[in-house]
JSON list of C-alpha atoms in Angstrom, two decimals:
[
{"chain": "A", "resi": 1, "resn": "UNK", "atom": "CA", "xyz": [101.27, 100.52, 114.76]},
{"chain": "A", "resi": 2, "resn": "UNK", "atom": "CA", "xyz": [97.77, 99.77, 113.31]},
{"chain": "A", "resi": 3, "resn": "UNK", "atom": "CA", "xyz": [95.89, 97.22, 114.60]},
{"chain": "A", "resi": 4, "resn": "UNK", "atom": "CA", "xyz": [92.68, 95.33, 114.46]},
{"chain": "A", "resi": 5, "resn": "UNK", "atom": "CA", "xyz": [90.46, 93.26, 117.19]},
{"chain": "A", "resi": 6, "resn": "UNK", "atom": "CA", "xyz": [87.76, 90.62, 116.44]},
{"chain": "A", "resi": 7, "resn": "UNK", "atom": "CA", "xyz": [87.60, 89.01, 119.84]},
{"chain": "A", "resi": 8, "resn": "UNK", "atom": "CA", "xyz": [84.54, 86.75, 118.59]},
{"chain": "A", "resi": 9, "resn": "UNK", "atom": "CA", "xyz": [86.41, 83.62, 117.24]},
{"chain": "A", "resi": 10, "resn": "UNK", "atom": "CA", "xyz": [83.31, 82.06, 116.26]},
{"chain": "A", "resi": 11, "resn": "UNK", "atom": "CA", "xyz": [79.13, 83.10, 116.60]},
{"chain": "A", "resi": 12, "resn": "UNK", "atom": "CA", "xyz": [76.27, 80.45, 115.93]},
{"chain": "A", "resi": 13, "resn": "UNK", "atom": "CA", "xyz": [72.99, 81.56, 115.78]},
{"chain": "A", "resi": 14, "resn": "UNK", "atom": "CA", "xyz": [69.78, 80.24, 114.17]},
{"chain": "A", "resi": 15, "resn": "UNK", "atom": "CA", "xyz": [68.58, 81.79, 111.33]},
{"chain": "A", "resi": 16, "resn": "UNK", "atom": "CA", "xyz": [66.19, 84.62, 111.56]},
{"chain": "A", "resi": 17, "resn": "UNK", "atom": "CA", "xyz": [68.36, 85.71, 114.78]},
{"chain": "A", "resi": 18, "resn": "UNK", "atom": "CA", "xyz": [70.30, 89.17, 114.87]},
{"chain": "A", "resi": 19, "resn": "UNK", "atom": "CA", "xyz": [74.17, 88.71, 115.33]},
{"chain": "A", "resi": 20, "resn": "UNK", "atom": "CA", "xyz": [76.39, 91.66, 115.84]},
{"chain": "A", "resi": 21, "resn": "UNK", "atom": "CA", "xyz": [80.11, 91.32, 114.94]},
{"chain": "A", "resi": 22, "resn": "UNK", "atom": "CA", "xyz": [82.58, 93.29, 116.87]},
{"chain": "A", "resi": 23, "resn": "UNK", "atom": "CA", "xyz": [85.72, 95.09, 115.72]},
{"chain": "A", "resi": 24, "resn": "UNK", "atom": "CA", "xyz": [88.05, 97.09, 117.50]},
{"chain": "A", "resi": 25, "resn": "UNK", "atom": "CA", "xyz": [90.76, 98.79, 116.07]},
{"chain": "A", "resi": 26, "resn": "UNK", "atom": "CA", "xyz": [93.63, 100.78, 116.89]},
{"chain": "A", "resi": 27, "resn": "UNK", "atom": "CA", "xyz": [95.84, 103.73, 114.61]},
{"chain": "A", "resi": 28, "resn": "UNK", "atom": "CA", "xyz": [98.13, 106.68, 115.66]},
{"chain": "A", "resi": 29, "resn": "UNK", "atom": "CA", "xyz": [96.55, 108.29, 112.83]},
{"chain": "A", "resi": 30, "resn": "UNK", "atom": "CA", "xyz": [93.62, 110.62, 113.05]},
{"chain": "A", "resi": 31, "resn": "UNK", "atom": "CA", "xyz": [92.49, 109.95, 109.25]},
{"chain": "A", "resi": 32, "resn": "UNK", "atom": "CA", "xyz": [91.97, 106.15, 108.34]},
{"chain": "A", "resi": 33, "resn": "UNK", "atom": "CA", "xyz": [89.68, 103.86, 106.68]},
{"chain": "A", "resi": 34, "resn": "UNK", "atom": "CA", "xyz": [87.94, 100.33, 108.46]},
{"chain": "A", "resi": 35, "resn": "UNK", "atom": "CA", "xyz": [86.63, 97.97, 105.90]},
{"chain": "A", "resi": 36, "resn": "UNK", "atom": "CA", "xyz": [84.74, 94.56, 106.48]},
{"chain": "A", "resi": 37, "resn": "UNK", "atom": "CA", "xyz": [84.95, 92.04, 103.92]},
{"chain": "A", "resi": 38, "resn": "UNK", "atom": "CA", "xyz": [83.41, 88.61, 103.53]},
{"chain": "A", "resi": 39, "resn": "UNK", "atom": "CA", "xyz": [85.15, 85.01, 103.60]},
{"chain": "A", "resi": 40, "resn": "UNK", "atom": "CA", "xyz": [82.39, 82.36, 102.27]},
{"chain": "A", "resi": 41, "resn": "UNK", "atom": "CA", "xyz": [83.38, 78.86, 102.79]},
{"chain": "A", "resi": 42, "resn": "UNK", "atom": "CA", "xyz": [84.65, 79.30, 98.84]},
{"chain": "A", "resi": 43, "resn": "UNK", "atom": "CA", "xyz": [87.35, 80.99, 100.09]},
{"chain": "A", "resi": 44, "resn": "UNK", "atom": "CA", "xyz": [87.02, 84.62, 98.24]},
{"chain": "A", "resi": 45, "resn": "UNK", "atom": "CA", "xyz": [87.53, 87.71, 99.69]},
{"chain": "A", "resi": 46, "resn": "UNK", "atom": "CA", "xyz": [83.94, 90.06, 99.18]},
{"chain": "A", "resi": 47, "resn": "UNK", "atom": "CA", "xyz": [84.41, 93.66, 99.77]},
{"chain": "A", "resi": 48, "resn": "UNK", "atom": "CA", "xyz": [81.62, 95.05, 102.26]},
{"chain": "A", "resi": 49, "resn": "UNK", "atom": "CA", "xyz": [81.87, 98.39, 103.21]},
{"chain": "A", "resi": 50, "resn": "UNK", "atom": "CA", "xyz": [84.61, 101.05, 103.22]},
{"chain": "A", "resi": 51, "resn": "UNK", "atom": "CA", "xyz": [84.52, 104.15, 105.53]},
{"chain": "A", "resi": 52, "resn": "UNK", "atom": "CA", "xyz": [86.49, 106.72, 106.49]},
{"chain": "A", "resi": 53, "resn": "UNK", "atom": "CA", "xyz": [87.26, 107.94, 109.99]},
{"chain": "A", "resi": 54, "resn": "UNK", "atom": "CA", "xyz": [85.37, 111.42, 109.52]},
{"chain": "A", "resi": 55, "resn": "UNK", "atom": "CA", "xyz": [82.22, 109.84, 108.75]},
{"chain": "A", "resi": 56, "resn": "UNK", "atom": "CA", "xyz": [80.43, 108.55, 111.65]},
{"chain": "A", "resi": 57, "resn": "UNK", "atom": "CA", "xyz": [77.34, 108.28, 110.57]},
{"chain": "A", "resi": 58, "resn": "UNK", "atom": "CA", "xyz": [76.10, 104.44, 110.72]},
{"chain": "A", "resi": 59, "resn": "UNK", "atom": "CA", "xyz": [74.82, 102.94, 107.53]},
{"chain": "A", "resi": 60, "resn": "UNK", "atom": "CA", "xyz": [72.27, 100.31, 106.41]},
{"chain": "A", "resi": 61, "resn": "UNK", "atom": "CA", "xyz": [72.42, 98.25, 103.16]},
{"chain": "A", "resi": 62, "resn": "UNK", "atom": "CA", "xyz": [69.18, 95.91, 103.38]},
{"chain": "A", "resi": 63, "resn": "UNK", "atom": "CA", "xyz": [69.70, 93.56, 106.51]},
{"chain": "A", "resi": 64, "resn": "UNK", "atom": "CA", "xyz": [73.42, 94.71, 106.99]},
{"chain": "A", "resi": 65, "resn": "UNK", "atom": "CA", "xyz": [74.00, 97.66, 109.30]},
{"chain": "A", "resi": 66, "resn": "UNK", "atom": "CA", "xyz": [77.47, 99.15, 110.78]},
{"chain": "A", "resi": 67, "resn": "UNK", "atom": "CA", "xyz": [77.83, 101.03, 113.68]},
{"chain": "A", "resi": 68, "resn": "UNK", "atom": "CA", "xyz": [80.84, 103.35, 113.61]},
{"chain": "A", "resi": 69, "resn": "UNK", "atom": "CA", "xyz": [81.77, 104.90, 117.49]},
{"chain": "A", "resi": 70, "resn": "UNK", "atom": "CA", "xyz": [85.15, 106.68, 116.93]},
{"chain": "A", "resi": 71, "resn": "UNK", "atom": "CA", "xyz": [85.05, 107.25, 120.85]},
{"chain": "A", "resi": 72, "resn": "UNK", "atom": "CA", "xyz": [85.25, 103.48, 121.47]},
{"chain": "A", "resi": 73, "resn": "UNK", "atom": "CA", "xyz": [87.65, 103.00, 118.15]},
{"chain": "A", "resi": 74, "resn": "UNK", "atom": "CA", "xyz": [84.69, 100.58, 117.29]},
{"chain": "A", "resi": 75, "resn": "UNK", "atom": "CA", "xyz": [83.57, 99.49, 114.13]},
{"chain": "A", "resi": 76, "resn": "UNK", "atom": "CA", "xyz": [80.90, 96.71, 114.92]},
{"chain": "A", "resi": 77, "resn": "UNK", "atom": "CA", "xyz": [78.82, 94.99, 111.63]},
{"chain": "A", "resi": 78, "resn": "UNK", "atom": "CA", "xyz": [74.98, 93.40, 112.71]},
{"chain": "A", "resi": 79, "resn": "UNK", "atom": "CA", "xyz": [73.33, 91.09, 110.75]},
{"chain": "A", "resi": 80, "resn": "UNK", "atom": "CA", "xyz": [69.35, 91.39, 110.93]},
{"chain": "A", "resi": 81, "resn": "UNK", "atom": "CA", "xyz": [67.57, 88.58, 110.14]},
{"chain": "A", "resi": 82, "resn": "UNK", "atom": "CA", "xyz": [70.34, 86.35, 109.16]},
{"chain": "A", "resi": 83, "resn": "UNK", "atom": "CA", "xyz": [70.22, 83.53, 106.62]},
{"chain": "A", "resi": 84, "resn": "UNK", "atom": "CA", "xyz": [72.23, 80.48, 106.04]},
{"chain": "A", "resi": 85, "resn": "UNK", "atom": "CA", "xyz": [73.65, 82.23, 103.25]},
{"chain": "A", "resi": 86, "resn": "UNK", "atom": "CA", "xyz": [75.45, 84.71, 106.07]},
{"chain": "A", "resi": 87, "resn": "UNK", "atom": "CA", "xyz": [77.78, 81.98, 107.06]},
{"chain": "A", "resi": 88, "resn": "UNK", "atom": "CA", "xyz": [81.31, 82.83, 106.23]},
{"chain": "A", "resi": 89, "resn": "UNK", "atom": "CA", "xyz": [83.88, 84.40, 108.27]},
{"chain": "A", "resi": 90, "resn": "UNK", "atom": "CA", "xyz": [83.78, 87.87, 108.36]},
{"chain": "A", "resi": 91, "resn": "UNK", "atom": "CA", "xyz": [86.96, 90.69, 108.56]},
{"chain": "A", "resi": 92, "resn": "UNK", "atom": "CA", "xyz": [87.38, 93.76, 109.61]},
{"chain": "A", "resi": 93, "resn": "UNK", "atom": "CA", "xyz": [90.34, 96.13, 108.31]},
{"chain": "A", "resi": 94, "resn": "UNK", "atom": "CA", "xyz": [92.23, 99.09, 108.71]},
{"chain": "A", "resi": 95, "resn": "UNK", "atom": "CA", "xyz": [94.36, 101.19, 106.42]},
{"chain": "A", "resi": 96, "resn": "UNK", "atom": "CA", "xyz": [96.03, 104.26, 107.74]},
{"chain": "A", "resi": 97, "resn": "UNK", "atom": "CA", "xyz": [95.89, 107.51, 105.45]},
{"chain": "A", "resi": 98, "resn": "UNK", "atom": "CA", "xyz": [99.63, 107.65, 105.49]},
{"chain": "A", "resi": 99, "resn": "UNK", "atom": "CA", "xyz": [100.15, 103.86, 103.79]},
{"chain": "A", "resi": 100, "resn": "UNK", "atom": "CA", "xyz": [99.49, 102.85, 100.01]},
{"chain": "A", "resi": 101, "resn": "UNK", "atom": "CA", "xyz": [96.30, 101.02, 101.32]},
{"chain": "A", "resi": 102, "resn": "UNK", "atom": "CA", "xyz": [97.61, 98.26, 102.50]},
{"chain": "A", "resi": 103, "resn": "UNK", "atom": "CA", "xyz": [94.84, 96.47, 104.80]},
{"chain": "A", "resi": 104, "resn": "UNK", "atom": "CA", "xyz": [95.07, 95.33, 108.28]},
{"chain": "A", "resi": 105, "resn": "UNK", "atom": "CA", "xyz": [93.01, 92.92, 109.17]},
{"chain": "A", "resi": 106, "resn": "UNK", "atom": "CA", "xyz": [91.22, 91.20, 112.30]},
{"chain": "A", "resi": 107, "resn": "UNK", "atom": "CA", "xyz": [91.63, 87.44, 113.07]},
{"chain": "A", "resi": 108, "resn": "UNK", "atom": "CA", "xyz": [87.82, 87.19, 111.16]},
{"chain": "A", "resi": 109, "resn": "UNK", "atom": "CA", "xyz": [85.01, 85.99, 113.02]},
{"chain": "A", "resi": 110, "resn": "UNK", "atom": "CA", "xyz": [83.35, 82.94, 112.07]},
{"chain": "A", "resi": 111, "resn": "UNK", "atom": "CA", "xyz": [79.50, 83.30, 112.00]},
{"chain": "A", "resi": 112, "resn": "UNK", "atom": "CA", "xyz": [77.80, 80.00, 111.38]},
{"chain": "A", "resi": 113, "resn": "UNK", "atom": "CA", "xyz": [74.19, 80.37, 111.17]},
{"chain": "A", "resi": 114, "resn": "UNK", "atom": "CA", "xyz": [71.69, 77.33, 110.84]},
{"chain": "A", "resi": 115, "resn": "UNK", "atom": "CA", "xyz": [68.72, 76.17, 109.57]},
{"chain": "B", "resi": 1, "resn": "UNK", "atom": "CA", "xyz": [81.44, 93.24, 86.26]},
{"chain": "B", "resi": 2, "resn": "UNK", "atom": "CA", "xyz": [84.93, 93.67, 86.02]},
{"chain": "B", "resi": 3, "resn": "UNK", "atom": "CA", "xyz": [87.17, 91.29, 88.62]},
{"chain": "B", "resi": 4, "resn": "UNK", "atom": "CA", "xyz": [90.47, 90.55, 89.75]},
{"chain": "B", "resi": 5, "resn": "UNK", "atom": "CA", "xyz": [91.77, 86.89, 87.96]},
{"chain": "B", "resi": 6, "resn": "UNK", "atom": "CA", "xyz": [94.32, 84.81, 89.79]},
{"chain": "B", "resi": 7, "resn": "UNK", "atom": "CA", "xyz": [95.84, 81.15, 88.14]},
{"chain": "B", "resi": 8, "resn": "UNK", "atom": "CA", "xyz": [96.19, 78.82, 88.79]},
{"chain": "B", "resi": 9, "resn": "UNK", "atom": "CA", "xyz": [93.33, 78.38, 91.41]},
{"chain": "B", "resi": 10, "resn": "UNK", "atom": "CA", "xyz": [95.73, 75.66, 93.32]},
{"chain": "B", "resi": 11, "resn": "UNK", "atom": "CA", "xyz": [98.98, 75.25, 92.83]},
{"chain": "B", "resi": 12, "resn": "UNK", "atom": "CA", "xyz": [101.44, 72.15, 94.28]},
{"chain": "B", "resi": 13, "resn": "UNK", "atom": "CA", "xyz": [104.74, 72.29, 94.27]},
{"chain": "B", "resi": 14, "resn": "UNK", "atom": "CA", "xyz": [108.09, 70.49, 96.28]},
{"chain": "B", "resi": 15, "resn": "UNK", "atom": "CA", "xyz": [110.14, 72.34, 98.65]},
{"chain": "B", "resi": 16, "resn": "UNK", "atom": "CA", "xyz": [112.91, 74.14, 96.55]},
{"chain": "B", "resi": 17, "resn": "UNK", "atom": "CA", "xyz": [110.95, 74.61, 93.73]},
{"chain": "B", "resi": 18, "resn": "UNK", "atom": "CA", "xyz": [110.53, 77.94, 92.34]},
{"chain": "B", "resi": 19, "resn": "UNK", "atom": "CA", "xyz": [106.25, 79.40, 91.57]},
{"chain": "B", "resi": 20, "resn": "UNK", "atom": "CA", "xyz": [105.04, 81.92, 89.86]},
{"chain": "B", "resi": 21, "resn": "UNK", "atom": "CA", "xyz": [101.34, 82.87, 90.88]},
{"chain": "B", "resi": 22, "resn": "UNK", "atom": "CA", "xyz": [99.67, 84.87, 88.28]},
{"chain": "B", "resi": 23, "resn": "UNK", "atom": "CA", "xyz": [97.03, 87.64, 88.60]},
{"chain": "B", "resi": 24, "resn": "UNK", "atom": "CA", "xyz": [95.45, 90.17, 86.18]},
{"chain": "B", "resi": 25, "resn": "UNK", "atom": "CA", "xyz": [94.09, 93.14, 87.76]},
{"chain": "B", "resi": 26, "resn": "UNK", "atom": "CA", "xyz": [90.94, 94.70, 87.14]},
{"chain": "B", "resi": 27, "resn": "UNK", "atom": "CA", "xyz": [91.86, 97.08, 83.98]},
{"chain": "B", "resi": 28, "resn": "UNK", "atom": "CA", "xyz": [91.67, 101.16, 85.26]},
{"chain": "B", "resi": 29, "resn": "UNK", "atom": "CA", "xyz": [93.43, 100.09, 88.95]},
{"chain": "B", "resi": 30, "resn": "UNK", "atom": "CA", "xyz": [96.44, 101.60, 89.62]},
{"chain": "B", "resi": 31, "resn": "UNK", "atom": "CA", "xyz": [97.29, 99.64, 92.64]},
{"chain": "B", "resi": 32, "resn": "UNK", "atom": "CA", "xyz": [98.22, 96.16, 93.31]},
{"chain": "B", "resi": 33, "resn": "UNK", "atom": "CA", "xyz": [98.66, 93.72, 96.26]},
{"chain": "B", "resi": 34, "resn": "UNK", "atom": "CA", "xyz": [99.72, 90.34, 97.37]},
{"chain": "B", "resi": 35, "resn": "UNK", "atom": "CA", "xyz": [98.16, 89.07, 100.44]},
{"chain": "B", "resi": 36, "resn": "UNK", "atom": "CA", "xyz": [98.41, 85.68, 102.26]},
{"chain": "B", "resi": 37, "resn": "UNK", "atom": "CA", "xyz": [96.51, 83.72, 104.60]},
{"chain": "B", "resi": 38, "resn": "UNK", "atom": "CA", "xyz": [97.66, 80.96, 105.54]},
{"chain": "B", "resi": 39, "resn": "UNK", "atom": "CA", "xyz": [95.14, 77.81, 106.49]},
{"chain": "B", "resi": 40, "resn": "UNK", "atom": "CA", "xyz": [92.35, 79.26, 109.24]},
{"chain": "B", "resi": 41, "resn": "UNK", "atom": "CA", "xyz": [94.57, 82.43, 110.04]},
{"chain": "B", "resi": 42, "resn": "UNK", "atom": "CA", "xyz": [94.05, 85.93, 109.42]},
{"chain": "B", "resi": 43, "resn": "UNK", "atom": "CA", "xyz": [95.00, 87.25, 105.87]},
{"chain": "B", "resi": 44, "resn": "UNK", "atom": "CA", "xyz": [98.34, 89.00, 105.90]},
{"chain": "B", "resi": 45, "resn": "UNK", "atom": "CA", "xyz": [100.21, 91.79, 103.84]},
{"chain": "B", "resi": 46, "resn": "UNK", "atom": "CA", "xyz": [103.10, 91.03, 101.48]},
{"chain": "B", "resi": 47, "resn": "UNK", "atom": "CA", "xyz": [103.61, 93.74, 99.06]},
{"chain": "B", "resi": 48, "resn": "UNK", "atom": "CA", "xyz": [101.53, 96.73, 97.29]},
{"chain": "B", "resi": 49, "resn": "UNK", "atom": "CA", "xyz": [102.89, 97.86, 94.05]},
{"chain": "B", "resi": 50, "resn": "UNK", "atom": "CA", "xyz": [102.71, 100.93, 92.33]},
{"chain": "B", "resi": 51, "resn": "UNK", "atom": "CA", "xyz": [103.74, 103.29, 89.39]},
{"chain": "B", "resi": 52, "resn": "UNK", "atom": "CA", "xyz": [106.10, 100.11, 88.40]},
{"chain": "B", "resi": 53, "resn": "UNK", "atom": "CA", "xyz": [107.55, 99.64, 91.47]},
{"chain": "B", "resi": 54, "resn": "UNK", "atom": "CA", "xyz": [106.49, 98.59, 94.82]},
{"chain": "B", "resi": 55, "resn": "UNK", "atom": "CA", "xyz": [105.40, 100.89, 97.08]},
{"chain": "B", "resi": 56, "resn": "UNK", "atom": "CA", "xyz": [105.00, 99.01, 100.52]},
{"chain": "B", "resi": 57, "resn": "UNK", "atom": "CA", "xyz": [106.29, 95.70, 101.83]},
{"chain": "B", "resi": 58, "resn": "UNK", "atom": "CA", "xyz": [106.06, 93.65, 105.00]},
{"chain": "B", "resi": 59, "resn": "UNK", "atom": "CA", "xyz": [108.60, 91.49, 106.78]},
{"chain": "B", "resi": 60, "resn": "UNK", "atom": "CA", "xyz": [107.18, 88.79, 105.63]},
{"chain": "B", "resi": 61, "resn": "UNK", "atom": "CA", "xyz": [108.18, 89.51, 101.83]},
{"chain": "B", "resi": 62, "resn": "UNK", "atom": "CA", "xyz": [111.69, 88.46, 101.86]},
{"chain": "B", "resi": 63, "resn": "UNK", "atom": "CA", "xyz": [114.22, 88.40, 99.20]},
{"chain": "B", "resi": 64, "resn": "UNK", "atom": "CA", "xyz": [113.05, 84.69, 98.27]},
{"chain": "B", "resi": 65, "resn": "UNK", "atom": "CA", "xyz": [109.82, 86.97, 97.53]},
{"chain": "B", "resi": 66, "resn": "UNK", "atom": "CA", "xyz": [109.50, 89.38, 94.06]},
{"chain": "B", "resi": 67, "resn": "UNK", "atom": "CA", "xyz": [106.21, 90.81, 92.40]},
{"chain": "B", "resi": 68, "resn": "UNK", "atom": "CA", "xyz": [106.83, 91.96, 88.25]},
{"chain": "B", "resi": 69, "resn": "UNK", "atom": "CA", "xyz": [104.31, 93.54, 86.55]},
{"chain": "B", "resi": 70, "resn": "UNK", "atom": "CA", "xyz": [105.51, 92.06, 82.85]},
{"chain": "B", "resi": 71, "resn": "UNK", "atom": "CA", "xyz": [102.83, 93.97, 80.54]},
{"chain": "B", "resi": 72, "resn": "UNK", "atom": "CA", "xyz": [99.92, 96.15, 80.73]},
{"chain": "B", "resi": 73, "resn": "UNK", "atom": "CA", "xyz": [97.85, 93.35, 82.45]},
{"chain": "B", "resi": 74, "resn": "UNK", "atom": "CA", "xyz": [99.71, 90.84, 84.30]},
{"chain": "B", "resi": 75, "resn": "UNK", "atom": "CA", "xyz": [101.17, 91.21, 87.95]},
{"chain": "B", "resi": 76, "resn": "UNK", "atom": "CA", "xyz": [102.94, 88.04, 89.40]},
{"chain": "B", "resi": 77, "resn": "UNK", "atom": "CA", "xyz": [104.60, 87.16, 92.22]},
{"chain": "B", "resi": 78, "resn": "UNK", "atom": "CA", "xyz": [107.34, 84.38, 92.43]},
{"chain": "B", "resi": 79, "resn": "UNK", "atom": "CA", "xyz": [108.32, 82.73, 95.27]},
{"chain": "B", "resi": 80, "resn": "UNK", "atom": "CA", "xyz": [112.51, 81.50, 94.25]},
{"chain": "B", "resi": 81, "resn": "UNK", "atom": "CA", "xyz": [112.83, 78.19, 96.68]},
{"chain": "B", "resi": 82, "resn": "UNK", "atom": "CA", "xyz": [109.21, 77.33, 98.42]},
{"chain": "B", "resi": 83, "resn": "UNK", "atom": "CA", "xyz": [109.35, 76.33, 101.92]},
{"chain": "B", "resi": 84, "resn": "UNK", "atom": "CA", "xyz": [106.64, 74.28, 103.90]},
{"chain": "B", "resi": 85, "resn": "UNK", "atom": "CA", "xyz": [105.97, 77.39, 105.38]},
{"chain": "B", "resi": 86, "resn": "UNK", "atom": "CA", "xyz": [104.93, 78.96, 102.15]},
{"chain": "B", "resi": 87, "resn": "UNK", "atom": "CA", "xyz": [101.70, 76.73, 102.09]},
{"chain": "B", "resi": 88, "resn": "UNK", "atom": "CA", "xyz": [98.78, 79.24, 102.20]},
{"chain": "B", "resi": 89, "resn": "UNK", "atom": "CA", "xyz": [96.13, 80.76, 100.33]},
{"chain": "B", "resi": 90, "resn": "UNK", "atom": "CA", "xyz": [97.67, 83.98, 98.08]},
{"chain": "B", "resi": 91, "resn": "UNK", "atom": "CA", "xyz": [95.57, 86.30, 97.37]},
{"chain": "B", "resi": 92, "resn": "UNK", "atom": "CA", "xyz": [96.15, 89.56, 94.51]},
{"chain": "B", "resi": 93, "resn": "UNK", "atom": "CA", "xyz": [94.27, 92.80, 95.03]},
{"chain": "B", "resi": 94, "resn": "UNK", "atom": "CA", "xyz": [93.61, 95.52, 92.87]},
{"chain": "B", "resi": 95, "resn": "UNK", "atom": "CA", "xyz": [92.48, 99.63, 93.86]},
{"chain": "B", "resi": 96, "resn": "UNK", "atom": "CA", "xyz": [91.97, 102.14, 91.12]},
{"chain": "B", "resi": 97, "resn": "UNK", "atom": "CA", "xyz": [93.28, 105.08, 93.95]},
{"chain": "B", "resi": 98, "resn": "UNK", "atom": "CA", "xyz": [94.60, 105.11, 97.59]},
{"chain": "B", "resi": 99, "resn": "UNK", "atom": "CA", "xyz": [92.60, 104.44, 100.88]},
{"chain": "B", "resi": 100, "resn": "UNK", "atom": "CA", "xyz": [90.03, 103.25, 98.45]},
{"chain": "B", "resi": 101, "resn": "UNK", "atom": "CA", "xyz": [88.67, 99.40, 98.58]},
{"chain": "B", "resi": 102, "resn": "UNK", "atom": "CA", "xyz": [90.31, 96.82, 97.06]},
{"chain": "B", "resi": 103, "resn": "UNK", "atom": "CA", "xyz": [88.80, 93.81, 95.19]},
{"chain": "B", "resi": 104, "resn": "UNK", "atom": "CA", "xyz": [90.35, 90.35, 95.98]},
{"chain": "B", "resi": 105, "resn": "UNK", "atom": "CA", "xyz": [90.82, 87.60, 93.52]},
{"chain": "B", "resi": 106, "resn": "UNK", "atom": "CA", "xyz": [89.24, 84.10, 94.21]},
{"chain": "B", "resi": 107, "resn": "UNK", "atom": "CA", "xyz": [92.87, 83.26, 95.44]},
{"chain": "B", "resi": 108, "resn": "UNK", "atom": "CA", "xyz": [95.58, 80.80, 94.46]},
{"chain": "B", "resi": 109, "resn": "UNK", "atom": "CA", "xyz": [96.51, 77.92, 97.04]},
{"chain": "B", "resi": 110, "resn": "UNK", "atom": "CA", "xyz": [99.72, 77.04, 97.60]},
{"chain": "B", "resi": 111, "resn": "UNK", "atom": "CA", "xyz": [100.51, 73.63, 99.16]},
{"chain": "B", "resi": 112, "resn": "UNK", "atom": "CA", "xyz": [104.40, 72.74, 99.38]},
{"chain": "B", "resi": 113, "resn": "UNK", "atom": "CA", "xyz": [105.31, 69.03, 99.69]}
]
């Protein structure tokens, strides 16, 4: 069965820090997509990043950055530069090729970042 | 920008009583979703629905759980005799294809008395 680790219950930094957010995840299947979405204290869900298991290649979108290591079944999401605006809680998913989509998701990792 | 709508944006409601909470998709998706997450916990699966019928469900969608899709914009999901248990944030999802994102609704919040 799919399954997805965010061991970091909560981060605090101060803003202008780096924070890295880890996920770990675990699938039988060997095509699958991890996600992270966004949790502001509004409560919405805000769609982050899709990718799909073939694709390793790490991405950046402005101070956002993912680091995708199949060999450690890690999907891990840094923050450069962060901003009070960052605080939310953050979660990572999984869907597994063979579903209709339906997401798996991490406990969500609380990043508070302050002033 | 096109989005997901769920109403009512909190709902309350005694134990026994039967809720509807509405969503309308975002128009071209295909696929639809009921998640829950219920206070400070992680968000869960209930049920995907597609082609007019649903597609996936989890064990937590039990028969006092059932999702319609009544016209061309609407998808629902009614919960027959609420429990205290039921108290949660619900949140509707929409995908226009499979394995592709989905985009969440603002949520409804349940709170049984």
């Amino acid at each position: 069965a799919q399954k997805v680790t965010q061991a970091q219950t909560e981060i605090s930094v101060v803003e202008k820090e780096d924070v890295t957010l880890d996920c770990v995840y675990e699938t039988r299947d060997t095509t699958y997509y991890l996600f992270w979405y966004k949790q502001p204290p509004s409560g919405e869900l805000v769609f982050l990043i899709r990718r799909n298991s073939f694709d390793e290649q790490n991405e950046i979108s402005g101070r956002y950055s993912w680091n995708f290591q199949k060999s450690t079944s890690s999907f891990n999401f840094t923050i450069t530069a962060s901003q009070v605006v960052d605080s939310a809680v953050y979660f990572c998913a999984l869907t597994e090729n063979s579903g209709y989509s339906t997401l798996t998701f991490g406990k969500g990792t609380m990043l508070l970042v302050s002033p | 920008e096109p989005e997901v709508t769920q109403t009512p944006s909190h709902q309350v409601t005694q134990m026994g009583q039967e809720v509807i909470l509405r969503c309308v998709p975002i128009s071209n998706h295909l696929y639809f979703y009921w998640y829950r997450q219920i206070l400070g916990q992680k968000v869960e699966f209930l049920v995907s629905f597609y082609n007019n019928e649903i597609s996936e469900k989890s064990e937590i969608f039990d028969d006092q759980f059932s999702v319609e899709r009544p016209d061309g914009s609407n998808f629902t999901l009614k919960i027959r005799s609420t429990k205290l248990e039921d108290s949660a944030m619900y949140f509707c999802a929409s995908s226009d294809r499979s394995n592709t994102e989905a985009f969440f609704g603002q949520g409804t919040r349940l709170t049984v008395v």
